Amino acid sequence: MASYKAPLQEINFVLSQVLGADKLAALPGYEDASAETLSGLIDEAAKLIENELAPLNAKSDQQGCTYNGNNTVTVPDGFADFWKAYAEAGWIGIMQKQEYGGAGLPYTLGKVIEELLCSANVAFALYPGLTQGCFEAIAANGSDEQKQTYLPKLATGEWSGTMCMTEPQAGSDLAAVKTKAHPQDDGSFLLEGSKIFITSGEHEMVDNIVHFVLARLPDSPPGIKGLSTFVVPKYLVKDDGSVGERNPVKCVSIEHKMGINGSCTCTMSFENARGWMIGKPNTGIQNMFVMMNLARIMVGYQGLGQCELATQNAIRYALERKQGKAFNGGDVIAHHPDVRRMLLQMKSVTEGARVLCYETAMHVDASHHAADAAAREEAQDWVELNTPLVKAFCTDSAVELGSMAIQVYGGHGFIKEHGIEQIVRDSKILCLYEGTNGIQAMDLVRRKLMLHGGRLPKRFFEAVRADLDAAPAFIAAPLAKALAELESTTRWVQESYKLTPDDAAFGCVDFLRAFSLTYLGWNWLRMVRAAETGGDAAFAASKRATAQFFATRMLSQVPSLLANVRESAAELMELDVAAL
Amino acid sequence: MASYKAPLQEINFVLSQVLGADKLAALPGYEDASAETLSGLIDEAAKLIENELAPLNAKSDQQGCTYNGNNTVTVPDGFADFWKAYAEAGWIGIMQKQEYGGAGLPYTLGKVIEELLCSANVAFALYPGLTQGCFEAIAANGSDEQKQTYLPKLATGEWSGTMCMTEPQAGSDLAAVKTKAHPQDDGSFLLEGSKIFITSGEHEMVDNIVHFVLARLPDSPPGIKGLSTFVVPKYLVKDDGSVGERNPVKCVSIEHKMGINGSCTCTMSFENARGWMIGKPNTGIQNMFVMMNLARIMVGYQGLGQCELATQNAIRYALERKQGKAFNGGDVIAHHPDVRRMLLQMKSVTEGARVLCYETAMHVDASHHAADAAAREEAQDWVELNTPLVKAFCTDSAVELGSMAIQVYGGHGFIKEHGIEQIVRDSKILCLYEGTNGIQAMDLVRRKLMLHGGRLPKRFFEAVRADLDAAPAFIAAPLAKALAELESTTRWVQESYKLTPDDAAFGCVDFLRAFSLTYLGWNWLRMVRAAETGGDAAFAASKRATAQFFATRMLSQVPSLLANVRESAAELMELDVAAL
């Protein structure tokens, strides 16, 4: 059976020694968020999650969700109890504004706890995750009344939330959304249409479900500029805030999926369900992207959580399983060179990705809370740049590391009982939802490299370069090489994109991977530096060896990935589709 | 729902135009195996497999196998009927010797049909696959009486076969096998012990099951040199060849797995089950490897079959699914550059791997049938060199392409109904059984590079080099570069292995991938050449574009993979296991 222990030493190391998270407490509004406070809260969340949620992981995968035929869905045993315990302990609203029932603590703290949750049971994590996303969307564009009606209930977990975007013909292409919102005399709307792939669309863990819905007004233009957002509660809310009449937004079926079986994926039918517009007409895409951008970071954390789960179980197994004698005489499989290669790859990717994720979260906090406008702008630049890396790299890595963990387990990894194959099954969806990883790569190449005259990547290049001089050569040299190639390829993309967009688009996934690996190289440089001054020799040795692995065997992929990017795709695009 | 059409044009192209399979008919014993005969038989098998087996793929995955509690197992609906149809049409014994009930046709033909079977339903394919393996093991080392008793029944599919090797403590390390064989006065043995992961260990599709078992005689030395092989039938065979008394070799449970749910994976208990020794005492490992080497090629074909399934479904979906407008104005997703990148990668790997697989099969035929001893020796060299490439590269690719097919389908790929996620689940076991892919890579580095003074890779380098001059530069140049790097890294491995085996072992998986990609580069060169003289302009254009993709974006990985191989692993191996 896969087990899970929160990697508290590593988390504290990254927060305190690598990223200096004590600077969060210097941000206006976060005065109470000292390093000790955060660390204490993380310990507390870890206990609850390790003891109460992780043991449900395999069982909830086997049991899955059940559609009961009368528009109701039953979630796995134990989920409702855990939801209650988790909500009552205040974790769902931990990073939400105090005026709306949250604890007002940093987003970074919320994300660290998200990592723990997503290691322990990523299917469960979606219920609070979407609830937080729904909160953020209403908080950003709702009226005061809407905020007062919905936010405190979402922050406390009395209610949960969804985001309803996808339709059968409108997946990556939201311009094709057809769901209609018919205006009513009282200022409300009746929504009519069908949405698919709605996570947490229907369940009975909470008193009400708040759907955040993308739909089209009758007089709106076609395409992406004619969409608006609406809040559609499962039960209409009375003036006193209590729930009333059932709104005809119905779950008509659930999907049978490769994984995340504990998360219900619903087809929702809006049968003139009553809703209220959030924000202005025809600004739906912008409103949705408030939620979407944060959701993409959330999905990246789901990937990070699964990377950690794969890595710590593979290491544990490799330290227990005896099979043959290694060249060095060792009798557990961690001594076999090829097994050790896999463990170091898993460790170097997971630990490096954690720095990327946490740093991005700290930038989110600074982008909202920094006193200085220039600091907020800089932080926002980093958030924009990092979001596609966090989302795509961490989730691709989750699938890759899950598959590698199976490989470490050998044939046993294929057997459900060991709980390892579940990682691959649970993780694959992460590469698909909230924008496929191909779309993340297009966002990086097409938008993030271009914004503000190319200012975003420039910030990254300068930050890394500033750290190169004082770093040991074993990591500084390959990082400098990767950085130089990345910088010149970035220029190539910026210059060629307008003329030959197919070329850059053809190589965008390789470009995103190269960018992410370079970012992780920087993270390893910083981890080595922090560990060497930390006073724990064994920890420093582990970090150094893992950094060495990353420097020689992962950073080395960057030049050939970038060479791919700069190739012309003209002939490949000209090939007739029928000849594929 | 995933669908399957046998890629007959491609198969015929590879056999006839790329590899010149008409030379099979020139081998003594294969006079009847003209190109037309083979092609006709492939068409016939394709019809049966497409129409009767492929439709069972999703259903048998959902239904799986059932353990009935009384040592019996029920296989999915439809399997018994298809087994009967497949056996009666003569396909199980198609490549077996005529004197033992087979059709005596080339191994190559058998493998082409294996590919079709493994695309249509890889879980089912294991039942005939293991039966053929058991046939080969008895044919190689059994006595005349044993051959007469078992082989005709296995060739006709009246009986099926297994190979019983793994025990809980003995997976990759067969030296740890404990199952005992107690000699009896009548020359038979009573086998006592427990075997796990026994594919097709128990079912009721056939009248008898023949277990080929690795066990230890009481007076045998410990370790790998103390193993012998035994045949243990489920029902004892009477003198007239009919089945008699039930032998106490019992299935006590079956595994619940990530995939190949239609294949029963049994824990077998040998409770003084009666068996007979095959071959000489303490030569069990050699005897088992007769079967194992062919089984590894079989598993590679399973990978090829799944690569084809992933590729053809992804292409079909991408030509149907409309989502947004591409830069070039196209409205199906095959026009989006990143989707096209995935399709070309899938196509280039699948078609390139097919040439590797078929060529290896043709070498197997020549190694047994060539009139000239030098030709047999050369063919055997190729078989030995190619076996780990076929096994590991094709199976790693199956998982990778399966995952990529999901990505092409977007969120829909994660839904079971589409039948695409099954490819990843069914394929992952291929990387594990019959020697994990790490063990294949060690076999390549440690054994195949070293055999006969390094003669095996030298044959490869010479063959590729001979084809470079006349080839178009777009493929010849990157192939020449990859080849040069591969050759120098091969020398490095050959020289350094004895002194620093950990280094080469640490990089062996990267080395195998680099070798395989180079091999596929050669295949693409040969395919382009053959297509250009074939007279079908559209087909030639497709081959040329796909080859260009492979040359620029896959072969380009070779140098960085090989740079990894040549890195020292000393510091990484010295890190204390506790610090991992």
mmCIF file of C-alpha atoms in Angstrom, chain A residues 100-341:
data_model
loop_
_atom_site.group_PDB
_atom_site.id
_atom_site.type_symbol
_atom_site.label_atom_id
_atom_site.label_comp_id
_atom_site.label_asym_id
_atom_site.label_seq_id
_atom_site.Cartn_x
_atom_site.Cartn_y
_atom_site.Cartn_z
ATOM 1 C CA TYR A 100 -15.630 36.963 4.011
ATOM 2 C CA GLY A 101 -15.027 34.300 6.619
ATOM 3 C CA GLY A 102 -11.476 33.330 5.718
ATOM 4 C CA ALA A 103 -8.396 33.322 7.911
ATOM 5 C CA GLY A 104 -6.634 35.942 5.814
ATOM 6 C CA LEU A 105 -3.343 34.048 5.744
ATOM 7 C CA PRO A 106 -1.001 33.984 2.757
ATOM 8 C CA TYR A 107 -1.875 32.253 -0.473
ATOM 9 C CA THR A 108 1.517 30.575 -0.127
ATOM 10 C CA LEU A 109 0.334 28.808 3.010
ATOM 11 C CA GLY A 110 -2.828 27.733 1.242
ATOM 12 C CA LYS A 111 -0.768 26.268 -1.571
ATOM 13 C CA VAL A 112 1.614 24.387 0.710
ATOM 14 C CA ILE A 113 -1.411 22.752 2.285
ATOM 15 C CA GLU A 114 -2.755 22.104 -1.203
ATOM 16 C CA GLU A 115 0.420 20.144 -1.934
ATOM 17 C CA LEU A 116 -0.151 17.963 1.126
ATOM 18 C CA LEU A 117 -3.785 17.416 0.221
ATOM 19 C CA CYS A 118 -2.872 16.480 -3.355
ATOM 20 C CA SER A 119 -0.293 13.937 -2.243
ATOM 21 C CA ALA A 120 -2.724 12.349 0.177
ATOM 22 C CA ASN A 121 -5.737 12.190 -2.135
ATOM 23 C CA VAL A 122 -5.832 14.301 -5.255
ATOM 24 C CA ALA A 123 -9.393 13.256 -6.066
ATOM 25 C CA PHE A 124 -10.603 14.623 -2.739
ATOM 26 C CA ALA A 125 -8.495 17.770 -3.133
ATOM 27 C CA LEU A 126 -10.646 18.844 -6.055
ATOM 28 C CA TYR A 127 -13.685 19.497 -3.839
ATOM 29 C CA PRO A 128 -12.008 22.212 -1.725
ATOM 30 C CA GLY A 129 -9.887 23.280 -4.708
ATOM 31 C CA LEU A 130 -12.864 24.173 -6.889
ATOM 32 C CA THR A 131 -14.574 25.750 -3.900
ATOM 33 C CA GLN A 132 -11.616 28.082 -3.463
ATOM 34 C CA GLY A 133 -11.623 28.806 -7.190
ATOM 35 C CA CYS A 134 -15.309 29.687 -7.128
ATOM 36 C CA PHE A 135 -14.660 31.949 -4.127
ATOM 37 C CA GLU A 136 -11.910 33.761 -5.989
ATOM 38 C CA ALA A 137 -14.037 34.273 -9.088
ATOM 39 C CA ILE A 138 -16.924 35.785 -7.150
ATOM 40 C CA ALA A 139 -14.571 37.820 -4.964
ATOM 41 C CA ALA A 140 -12.947 39.322 -8.050
ATOM 42 C CA ASN A 141 -16.039 40.408 -9.965
ATOM 43 C CA GLY A 142 -19.130 39.885 -7.866
ATOM 44 C CA SER A 143 -21.248 42.681 -6.428
ATOM 45 C CA ASP A 144 -21.122 43.348 -2.700
ATOM 46 C CA GLU A 145 -24.403 41.552 -2.278
ATOM 47 C CA GLN A 146 -23.177 38.538 -4.241
ATOM 48 C CA LYS A 147 -20.022 38.448 -2.153
ATOM 49 C CA GLN A 148 -21.994 38.589 1.083
ATOM 50 C CA THR A 149 -24.344 35.879 -0.123
ATOM 51 C CA TYR A 150 -21.815 33.330 -1.309
ATOM 52 C CA LEU A 151 -18.306 33.952 -0.036
ATOM 53 C CA PRO A 152 -18.653 33.257 3.699
ATOM 54 C CA LYS A 153 -20.389 29.956 2.972
ATOM 55 C CA LEU A 154 -17.663 28.965 0.523
ATOM 56 C CA ALA A 155 -14.891 30.016 2.903
ATOM 57 C CA THR A 156 -16.250 27.869 5.706
ATOM 58 C CA GLY A 157 -16.978 24.915 3.480
ATOM 59 C CA GLU A 158 -20.662 24.939 4.351
ATOM 60 C CA TRP A 159 -21.150 25.194 0.589
ATOM 61 C CA SER A 160 -18.884 24.073 -2.221
ATOM 62 C CA GLY A 161 -18.183 25.486 -5.674
ATOM 63 C CA THR A 162 -17.691 24.495 -9.297
ATOM 64 C CA MET A 163 -16.647 26.092 -12.542
ATOM 65 C CA CYS A 164 -18.888 25.232 -15.514
ATOM 66 C CA MET A 165 -17.172 25.942 -18.806
ATOM 67 C CA THR A 166 -16.802 22.906 -21.066
ATOM 68 C CA GLU A 167 -19.482 21.731 -23.473
ATOM 69 C CA PRO A 168 -19.239 18.814 -25.896
ATOM 70 C CA GLN A 169 -18.286 21.078 -28.795
ATOM 71 C CA ALA A 170 -16.387 23.579 -26.620
ATOM 72 C CA GLY A 171 -13.350 22.226 -24.841
ATOM 73 C CA SER A 172 -10.147 24.103 -25.560
ATOM 74 C CA ASP A 173 -12.220 26.395 -27.770
ATOM 75 C CA LEU A 174 -14.552 28.274 -25.432
ATOM 76 C CA ALA A 175 -15.685 30.478 -28.313
ATOM 77 C CA ALA A 176 -18.017 27.612 -29.171
ATOM 78 C CA VAL A 177 -19.921 27.763 -25.858
ATOM 79 C CA LYS A 178 -23.675 27.623 -26.516
ATOM 80 C CA THR A 179 -25.315 27.654 -23.078
ATOM 81 C CA LYS A 180 -27.807 30.508 -23.055
ATOM 82 C CA ALA A 181 -28.687 32.972 -20.319
ATOM 83 C CA HIS A 182 -32.152 34.477 -20.784
ATOM 84 C CA PRO A 183 -32.578 37.784 -18.939
ATOM 85 C CA GLN A 184 -35.559 38.084 -16.608
ATOM 86 C CA ASP A 185 -37.394 41.164 -15.449
ATOM 87 C CA ASP A 186 -36.062 40.868 -11.904
ATOM 88 C CA GLY A 187 -32.479 41.139 -13.060
ATOM 89 C CA SER A 188 -31.828 37.412 -12.827
ATOM 90 C CA PHE A 189 -31.277 35.047 -15.759
ATOM 91 C CA LEU A 190 -32.564 31.632 -16.718
ATOM 92 C CA LEU A 191 -29.730 29.398 -17.893
ATOM 93 C CA GLU A 192 -30.324 26.763 -20.496
ATOM 94 C CA GLY A 193 -27.799 24.334 -21.848
ATOM 95 C CA SER A 194 -25.551 21.430 -21.108
ATOM 96 C CA LYS A 195 -22.076 21.387 -19.549
ATOM 97 C CA ILE A 196 -19.737 18.414 -19.412
ATOM 98 C CA PHE A 197 -16.723 17.482 -17.280
ATOM 99 C CA ILE A 198 -17.999 19.473 -14.290
ATOM 100 C CA THR A 199 -15.831 18.558 -11.327
ATOM 101 C CA SER A 200 -17.782 18.314 -8.042
ATOM 102 C CA GLY A 201 -20.929 19.178 -9.996
ATOM 103 C CA GLU A 202 -23.210 17.257 -7.659
ATOM 104 C CA HIS A 203 -22.740 15.629 -4.251
ATOM 105 C CA GLU A 204 -24.341 15.793 -0.839
ATOM 106 C CA MET A 205 -21.409 16.698 1.396
ATOM 107 C CA VAL A 206 -22.596 20.281 1.699
ATOM 108 C CA ASP A 207 -25.811 22.250 1.998
ATOM 109 C CA ASN A 208 -25.451 23.993 -1.314
ATOM 110 C CA ILE A 209 -23.305 24.014 -4.455
ATOM 111 C CA VAL A 210 -22.394 27.263 -6.168
ATOM 112 C CA HIS A 211 -21.873 26.939 -9.906
ATOM 113 C CA PHE A 212 -19.834 29.570 -11.691
ATOM 114 C CA VAL A 213 -21.056 29.317 -15.265
ATOM 115 C CA LEU A 214 -19.921 30.581 -18.649
ATOM 116 C CA ALA A 215 -22.914 31.334 -20.880
ATOM 117 C CA ARG A 216 -24.094 33.582 -23.670
ATOM 118 C CA LEU A 217 -26.680 36.364 -23.563
ATOM 119 C CA PRO A 218 -29.264 36.357 -26.381
ATOM 120 C CA ASP A 219 -27.958 39.595 -27.877
ATOM 121 C CA SER A 220 -24.264 38.864 -27.444
ATOM 122 C CA PRO A 221 -21.895 38.599 -30.370
ATOM 123 C CA PRO A 222 -20.787 35.113 -31.392
ATOM 124 C CA GLY A 223 -17.408 33.805 -30.328
ATOM 125 C CA ILE A 224 -15.230 34.476 -27.376
ATOM 126 C CA LYS A 225 -16.349 38.104 -26.896
ATOM 127 C CA GLY A 226 -19.968 37.170 -26.345
ATOM 128 C CA LEU A 227 -19.627 35.220 -23.135
ATOM 129 C CA SER A 228 -20.682 36.259 -19.650
ATOM 130 C CA THR A 229 -20.370 34.628 -16.244
ATOM 131 C CA PHE A 230 -23.169 33.707 -13.883
ATOM 132 C CA VAL A 231 -23.548 32.292 -10.451
ATOM 133 C CA VAL A 232 -26.115 29.496 -10.339
ATOM 134 C CA PRO A 233 -26.721 27.916 -6.943
ATOM 135 C CA LYS A 234 -28.012 24.369 -6.594
ATOM 136 C CA TYR A 235 -30.506 25.680 -4.070
ATOM 137 C CA LEU A 236 -31.739 29.250 -4.363
ATOM 138 C CA VAL A 237 -30.617 31.367 -1.443
ATOM 139 C CA LYS A 238 -33.275 33.067 0.668
ATOM 140 C CA ASP A 239 -32.940 36.614 1.915
ATOM 141 C CA ASP A 240 -31.780 35.369 5.318
ATOM 142 C CA GLY A 241 -28.966 33.437 3.643
ATOM 143 C CA SER A 242 -30.498 30.008 4.187
ATOM 144 C CA VAL A 243 -31.128 27.633 1.303
ATOM 145 C CA GLY A 244 -34.524 27.396 -0.298
ATOM 146 C CA GLU A 245 -35.970 25.955 -3.468
ATOM 147 C CA ARG A 246 -34.048 23.488 -5.673
ATOM 148 C CA ASN A 247 -32.818 25.205 -8.815
ATOM 149 C CA PRO A 248 -33.130 23.111 -11.994
ATOM 150 C CA VAL A 249 -29.395 22.632 -12.546
ATOM 151 C CA LYS A 250 -29.209 18.872 -12.650
ATOM 152 C CA CYS A 251 -26.518 16.270 -12.788
ATOM 153 C CA VAL A 252 -27.676 13.861 -15.465
ATOM 154 C CA SER A 253 -24.693 11.486 -15.470
ATOM 155 C CA ILE A 254 -21.122 11.093 -14.280
ATOM 156 C CA GLU A 255 -18.073 9.965 -16.217
ATOM 157 C CA HIS A 256 -16.146 6.738 -15.789
ATOM 158 C CA LYS A 257 -12.549 7.736 -15.864
ATOM 159 C CA MET A 258 -8.970 6.506 -15.911
ATOM 160 C CA GLY A 259 -8.432 7.921 -12.419
ATOM 161 C CA ILE A 260 -9.422 10.498 -9.794
ATOM 162 C CA ASN A 261 -12.364 8.193 -9.258
ATOM 163 C CA GLY A 262 -13.220 9.828 -5.951
ATOM 164 C CA SER A 263 -13.898 13.091 -7.769
ATOM 165 C CA CYS A 264 -17.280 13.181 -9.476
ATOM 166 C CA THR A 265 -17.112 14.465 -13.055
ATOM 167 C CA CYS A 266 -20.631 15.486 -13.940
ATOM 168 C CA THR A 267 -22.687 16.279 -16.979
ATOM 169 C CA MET A 268 -24.891 19.155 -15.844
ATOM 170 C CA SER A 269 -28.136 20.114 -17.463
ATOM 171 C CA PHE A 270 -29.256 23.713 -16.964
ATOM 172 C CA GLU A 271 -32.999 23.580 -17.445
ATOM 173 C CA ASN A 272 -33.873 27.243 -17.080
ATOM 174 C CA ALA A 273 -31.896 27.300 -13.857
ATOM 175 C CA ARG A 274 -31.899 30.698 -12.214
ATOM 176 C CA GLY A 275 -28.618 32.579 -12.129
ATOM 177 C CA TRP A 276 -27.189 36.020 -11.581
ATOM 178 C CA MET A 277 -24.569 37.696 -13.681
ATOM 179 C CA ILE A 278 -21.127 38.114 -12.164
ATOM 180 C CA GLY A 279 -19.336 41.146 -13.554
ATOM 181 C CA LYS A 280 -20.323 42.910 -16.742
ATOM 182 C CA PRO A 281 -21.955 41.444 -19.854
ATOM 183 C CA ASN A 282 -19.583 39.932 -22.400
ATOM 184 C CA THR A 283 -16.608 39.988 -20.035
ATOM 185 C CA GLY A 284 -17.045 36.310 -19.208
ATOM 186 C CA ILE A 285 -13.702 35.189 -20.482
ATOM 187 C CA GLN A 286 -11.824 37.781 -18.430
ATOM 188 C CA ASN A 287 -13.903 36.926 -15.350
ATOM 189 C CA MET A 288 -13.337 33.230 -15.862
ATOM 190 C CA PHE A 289 -9.619 33.769 -16.242
ATOM 191 C CA VAL A 290 -9.363 35.209 -12.738
ATOM 192 C CA MET A 291 -10.336 31.774 -11.567
ATOM 193 C CA MET A 292 -8.584 29.968 -14.379
ATOM 194 C CA ASN A 293 -5.163 31.442 -13.761
ATOM 195 C CA LEU A 294 -5.287 30.445 -10.126
ATOM 196 C CA ALA A 295 -6.784 27.085 -11.088
ATOM 197 C CA ARG A 296 -3.800 26.457 -13.334
ATOM 198 C CA ILE A 297 -1.458 27.032 -10.424
ATOM 199 C CA MET A 298 -3.667 24.739 -8.324
ATOM 200 C CA VAL A 299 -3.366 21.992 -10.940
ATOM 201 C CA GLY A 300 0.398 22.442 -10.898
ATOM 202 C CA TYR A 301 0.288 21.801 -7.162
ATOM 203 C CA GLN A 302 -1.768 18.702 -7.800
ATOM 204 C CA GLY A 303 1.090 17.571 -10.006
ATOM 205 C CA LEU A 304 3.642 18.462 -7.347
ATOM 206 C CA GLY A 305 1.678 16.488 -4.757
ATOM 207 C CA GLN A 306 1.608 13.433 -6.991
ATOM 208 C CA CYS A 307 5.331 13.817 -7.809
ATOM 209 C CA GLU A 308 6.047 13.752 -4.085
ATOM 210 C CA LEU A 309 3.822 10.717 -3.551
ATOM 211 C CA ALA A 310 5.570 8.820 -6.346
ATOM 212 C CA THR A 311 9.023 9.807 -5.173
ATOM 213 C CA GLN A 312 8.706 9.051 -1.492
ATOM 214 C CA ASN A 313 7.085 5.678 -2.112
ATOM 215 C CA ALA A 314 9.669 4.673 -4.708
ATOM 216 C CA ILE A 315 12.497 5.596 -2.339
ATOM 217 C CA ARG A 316 10.893 3.759 0.568
ATOM 218 C CA TYR A 317 10.359 0.632 -1.543
ATOM 219 C CA ALA A 318 13.882 0.753 -2.973
ATOM 220 C CA LEU A 319 15.309 0.872 0.545
ATOM 221 C CA GLU A 320 13.284 -2.191 1.613
ATOM 222 C CA ARG A 321 13.193 -4.458 -1.433
ATOM 223 C CA LYS A 322 16.079 -6.911 -1.717
ATOM 224 C CA GLN A 323 16.749 -8.320 -5.154
ATOM 225 C CA GLY A 324 20.183 -9.495 -6.270
ATOM 226 C CA LYS A 325 23.484 -7.942 -5.300
ATOM 227 C CA ALA A 326 24.585 -4.624 -6.745
ATOM 228 C CA PHE A 327 28.162 -4.070 -7.994
ATOM 229 C CA ASN A 328 28.870 -2.199 -4.782
ATOM 230 C CA GLY A 329 27.682 -5.168 -2.713
ATOM 231 C CA GLY A 330 24.463 -3.520 -1.594
ATOM 232 C CA ASP A 331 21.463 -5.797 -1.267
ATOM 233 C CA VAL A 332 18.532 -3.421 -1.468
ATOM 234 C CA ILE A 333 17.590 -2.254 -4.918
ATOM 235 C CA ALA A 334 18.496 1.390 -4.186
ATOM 236 C CA HIS A 335 22.097 0.226 -4.728
ATOM 237 C CA HIS A 336 21.422 -0.874 -8.298
ATOM 238 C CA PRO A 337 22.637 1.949 -10.539
ATOM 239 C CA ASP A 338 19.572 2.063 -12.761
ATOM 240 C CA VAL A 339 17.231 2.150 -9.767
ATOM 241 C CA ARG A 340 19.304 4.896 -8.196
ATOM 242 C CA ARG A 341 19.131 6.835 -11.444
#
